[in-house]
Short mmCIF file of C-alpha atoms in Angstrom, two decimals:
data_model
loop_
_atom_site.label_atom_id
_atom_site.label_comp_id
_atom_site.label_asym_id
_atom_site.label_seq_id
_atom_site.Cartn_x
_atom_site.Cartn_y
_atom_site.Cartn_z
CA UNK K 1 -26.47 89.45 68.31
CA UNK K 2 -25.26 93.07 66.98
CA UNK K 3 -28.09 95.62 66.51
CA UNK K 4 -27.71 98.47 64.25
CA UNK K 5 -29.69 101.47 64.58
CA UNK K 6 -29.85 103.35 61.39
CA UNK K 7 -31.13 106.69 61.90
CA UNK K 8 -31.90 109.51 59.52
CA UNK K 9 -30.84 113.12 60.33
CA UNK K 10 -33.05 115.71 61.34
CA UNK K 11 -34.71 118.16 58.88
CA UNK K 12 -33.17 120.74 56.92
CA UNK K 13 -34.65 123.89 55.14
CA UNK K 14 -33.83 121.89 51.93
CA UNK K 15 -35.99 118.85 52.99
CA UNK K 16 -38.93 121.62 53.80
CA UNK K 17 -38.55 122.78 50.49
CA UNK K 18 -38.24 119.20 48.85
CA UNK K 19 -34.62 120.15 47.26
CA UNK K 20 -32.19 117.13 46.84
CA UNK K 21 -29.09 117.74 49.15
CA UNK K 22 -26.48 115.07 48.36
CA UNK K 23 -23.22 116.45 49.87
CA UNK K 24 -24.51 119.61 49.79
CA UNK K 25 -23.69 120.53 53.65
CA UNK K 26 -27.15 122.13 54.59
CA UNK K 27 -27.46 122.61 58.37
CA UNK K 28 -30.62 121.44 60.28
CA UNK K 29 -33.15 123.64 60.79
CA UNK K 30 -35.27 124.76 64.00
CA UNK K 31 -37.69 121.74 63.33
CA UNK K 32 -34.95 119.34 62.63
CA UNK K 33 -32.81 120.27 65.96
CA UNK K 34 -36.20 119.89 67.72
CA UNK K 35 -36.35 116.46 66.42
CA UNK K 36 -33.22 115.52 67.07
CA UNK K 37 -33.57 116.41 70.97
CA UNK K 38 -36.80 113.81 70.94
CA UNK K 39 -34.83 111.26 69.13
CA UNK K 40 -32.21 111.58 72.06
CA UNK K 41 -34.70 111.43 74.85
CA UNK K 42 -36.29 108.39 73.10
CA UNK K 43 -32.82 106.67 72.91
CA UNK K 44 -31.68 107.88 76.55
CA UNK K 45 -34.73 105.94 77.43
CA UNK K 46 -33.61 102.78 75.39
CA UNK K 47 -33.99 99.36 77.06
CA UNK K 48 -30.93 98.35 75.23
CA UNK K 49 -27.93 100.85 75.91
CA UNK K 50 -26.15 102.28 72.77
CA UNK K 51 -22.53 101.75 72.71
CA UNK K 52 -21.15 103.59 69.96
CA UNK K 53 -22.25 106.22 67.94
CA UNK K 54 -21.44 107.20 64.36
CA UNK K 55 -22.79 109.88 61.71
CA UNK K 56 -21.90 110.94 58.70
CA UNK K 57 -19.61 114.11 58.25
CA UNK K 58 -21.99 116.24 56.72
CA UNK K 59 -23.55 118.82 59.13
CA UNK K 60 -27.11 117.70 59.19
CA UNK K 61 -26.06 114.41 60.18
CA UNK K 62 -23.32 115.35 62.74
CA UNK K 63 -25.23 117.88 64.45
CA UNK K 64 -28.13 115.43 64.86
CA UNK K 65 -25.65 113.00 66.36
CA UNK K 66 -24.00 115.85 68.48
CA UNK K 67 -27.77 116.25 70.14
CA UNK K 68 -28.10 112.49 70.65
CA UNK K 69 -24.61 111.91 71.81
CA UNK K 70 -25.24 114.46 74.68
CA UNK K 71 -28.03 112.51 75.69
CA UNK K 72 -26.34 109.23 75.79
CA UNK K 73 -22.50 110.55 76.84
CA UNK K 74 -21.43 108.87 73.69
CA UNK K 75 -18.68 111.15 71.77
CA UNK K 76 -20.08 110.61 67.77
CA UNK K 77 -17.43 109.41 65.22
CA UNK K 78 -17.81 110.86 61.82
CA UNK K 79 -17.44 108.55 59.30
CA UNK K 80 -17.61 109.94 55.76
CA UNK K 81 -18.50 106.39 54.38
CA UNK K 82 -22.14 107.27 55.73
CA UNK K 83 -22.43 110.45 53.99
CA UNK K 84 -25.50 110.74 51.48
CA UNK K 85 -25.06 109.83 47.74
CA UNK K 86 -23.38 112.50 45.53
CA UNK K 87 -26.18 113.44 43.34
CA UNK K 88 -24.09 115.73 40.93
CA UNK K 89 -26.29 118.12 38.65
CA UNK K 90 -29.52 116.98 41.10
CA UNK K 91 -28.17 119.14 43.72
CA UNK K 92 -30.28 122.22 45.03
CA UNK K 93 -32.99 121.11 42.52
CA UNK K 94 -36.54 119.92 43.65
CA UNK K 95 -38.44 117.11 41.61
CA UNK K 96 -39.82 119.79 39.32
CA UNK K 97 -36.71 121.38 38.07
CA UNK K 98 -35.08 118.04 37.76
CA UNK K 99 -38.08 116.90 35.40
CA UNK K 100 -37.71 120.21 33.56
CA UNK K 101 -33.73 120.53 33.29
CA UNK K 102 -32.95 116.87 33.42
CA UNK K 103 -35.79 115.21 31.41
CA UNK K 104 -33.91 111.98 30.49
CA UNK K 105 -32.28 111.53 34.11
CA UNK K 106 -35.78 112.27 35.38
CA UNK K 107 -37.52 109.74 32.97
CA UNK K 108 -34.84 106.88 34.26
CA UNK K 109 -35.34 107.82 37.94
CA UNK K 110 -39.48 107.46 37.21
CA UNK K 111 -38.11 103.76 36.25
CA UNK K 112 -36.03 102.97 39.36
CA UNK K 113 -32.98 104.37 37.98
CA UNK K 114 -31.19 106.92 39.96
CA UNK K 115 -28.32 108.29 37.34
CA UNK K 116 -28.13 111.84 37.88
CA UNK K 117 -25.56 113.74 35.78
CA UNK K 118 -22.17 113.58 37.30
CA UNK K 119 -23.02 111.90 40.51
CA UNK K 120 -22.44 108.88 42.32
CA UNK K 121 -23.56 105.51 40.90
CA UNK K 122 -25.74 103.33 42.54
CA UNK K 123 -23.48 100.45 42.79
CA UNK K 124 -20.53 102.74 44.11
CA UNK K 125 -23.16 103.86 46.88
CA UNK K 126 -24.31 100.32 47.42
CA UNK K 127 -20.20 99.53 47.91
CA UNK K 128 -19.75 102.57 50.14
CA UNK K 129 -22.67 101.91 52.71
CA UNK K 130 -22.51 97.80 52.96
CA UNK K 131 -18.69 98.26 53.21
CA UNK K 132 -19.29 100.62 56.19
CA UNK K 133 -22.05 98.18 57.34
CA UNK K 134 -19.34 95.08 57.54
CA UNK K 135 -16.90 97.06 59.14
CA UNK K 136 -19.19 98.19 62.32
CA UNK K 137 -20.62 94.65 62.48
CA UNK K 138 -16.96 93.40 62.69
CA UNK K 139 -15.78 95.96 65.15
CA UNK K 140 -18.89 95.92 67.55
CA UNK K 141 -19.82 92.19 67.81
CA UNK K 142 -22.76 91.70 70.23
CA UNK K 143 -23.47 95.69 70.64
CA UNK K 144 -26.13 98.06 70.24
CA UNK K 145 -24.55 100.71 67.58
CA UNK K 146 -26.43 103.72 66.38
CA UNK K 147 -25.39 105.57 62.99
CA UNK K 148 -26.82 108.67 61.94
CA UNK K 149 -26.89 109.06 58.27
CA UNK K 150 -28.93 109.93 55.26
CA UNK K 151 -32.17 108.67 53.42
CA UNK K 152 -30.57 107.21 50.19
CA UNK K 153 -27.51 105.76 52.01
CA UNK K 154 -30.00 103.99 54.65
CA UNK K 155 -32.38 102.82 51.85
CA UNK K 156 -29.50 101.53 49.93
CA UNK K 157 -28.10 99.19 52.90
CA UNK K 158 -31.71 98.21 53.89
CA UNK K 159 -32.21 97.10 50.06
CA UNK K 160 -28.93 95.31 50.38
CA UNK K 161 -30.13 93.38 53.62
CA UNK K 162 -33.28 92.55 51.67
CA UNK K 163 -31.51 91.37 48.74
CA UNK K 164 -33.09 93.77 46.14
CA UNK K 165 -31.22 94.85 43.11
CA UNK K 166 -28.27 96.99 44.06
CA UNK K 167 -28.57 98.95 40.46
CA UNK K 168 -32.21 99.85 40.92
CA UNK K 169 -33.70 102.38 43.28
CA UNK K 170 -35.71 100.45 45.96
CA UNK K 171 -39.09 101.10 46.81
CA UNK K 172 -38.72 101.88 50.27
CA UNK K 173 -39.17 105.11 52.37
CA UNK K 174 -37.38 106.41 54.96
CA UNK K 175 -38.79 109.86 54.41
CA UNK K 176 -39.27 110.58 57.95
CA UNK K 177 -36.43 112.88 59.59
CA UNK K 178 -35.06 110.99 62.59
CA UNK K 179 -36.62 108.04 61.47
CA UNK K 180 -35.05 104.63 63.23
CA UNK K 181 -34.53 101.81 61.14
CA UNK K 182 -33.05 98.76 62.96
CA UNK K 183 -30.78 95.69 61.55
CA UNK K 184 -30.07 92.69 63.30
CA UNK K 185 -27.35 90.33 62.74
CA UNK K 186 -26.71 87.03 64.41
CA UNK K 187 -22.86 85.52 64.39
CA UNK K 188 -23.55 82.70 61.38
CA UNK K 189 -26.92 84.27 59.90
CA UNK K 190 -27.60 87.14 57.38
CA UNK K 191 -28.89 90.16 58.79
CA UNK K 192 -32.36 91.07 58.80
CA UNK K 193 -34.42 94.38 59.06
CA UNK K 194 -36.64 94.26 62.30
CA UNK K 195 -38.06 97.67 62.19
CA UNK K 196 -38.56 100.70 59.54
CA UNK K 197 -38.30 104.33 59.57
CA UNK K 198 -39.77 104.49 63.73
CA UNK K 199 -40.98 108.08 63.86
CA UNK K 200 -42.98 107.44 67.23
CA UNK K 201 -41.12 109.93 69.18
CA UNK K 202 -42.11 112.64 67.02
CA UNK K 203 -45.93 111.62 67.15
#
């Protein structure tokens, strides 16, 4: 069985302020670095050793992965396919600012359609992260692999595993920074979600 640990990056100042980040390369804040260290301690004691560590190339994920990698004696592999969705005109804005500046897109978002002006489509994001997932499973059969990624990317992959529509925003929360979600894949069976947004190391 192949086990994929999907982990959201640590907190940034934009997370704390409720700003949409997308591809904006915001670093971890001090809280995020502490969260990453607690995550690293937890994974170092994990009963099933992590064989490989991947991350998005955006620095909030890459820095989280670097802290985790130091504890696991693993060199993180940066993979742009695990980036957050590019959110176009939403980048840098809060929900209130989006509602004021882009009322039509905000109304669509409230209906479950994420369509930021100039942004990446839900279908494109779905194809990107499911392709990355399929490559991981093929390359690391039978292993435990950790991926440090982003909320939107992780939610999209989980929605795929749960067979939810690819063109709708899934009603799934992975708001907890450094939360762990786990997908398992048996050889001839579809993948299954066995854990969602576990932040026990922060409690």
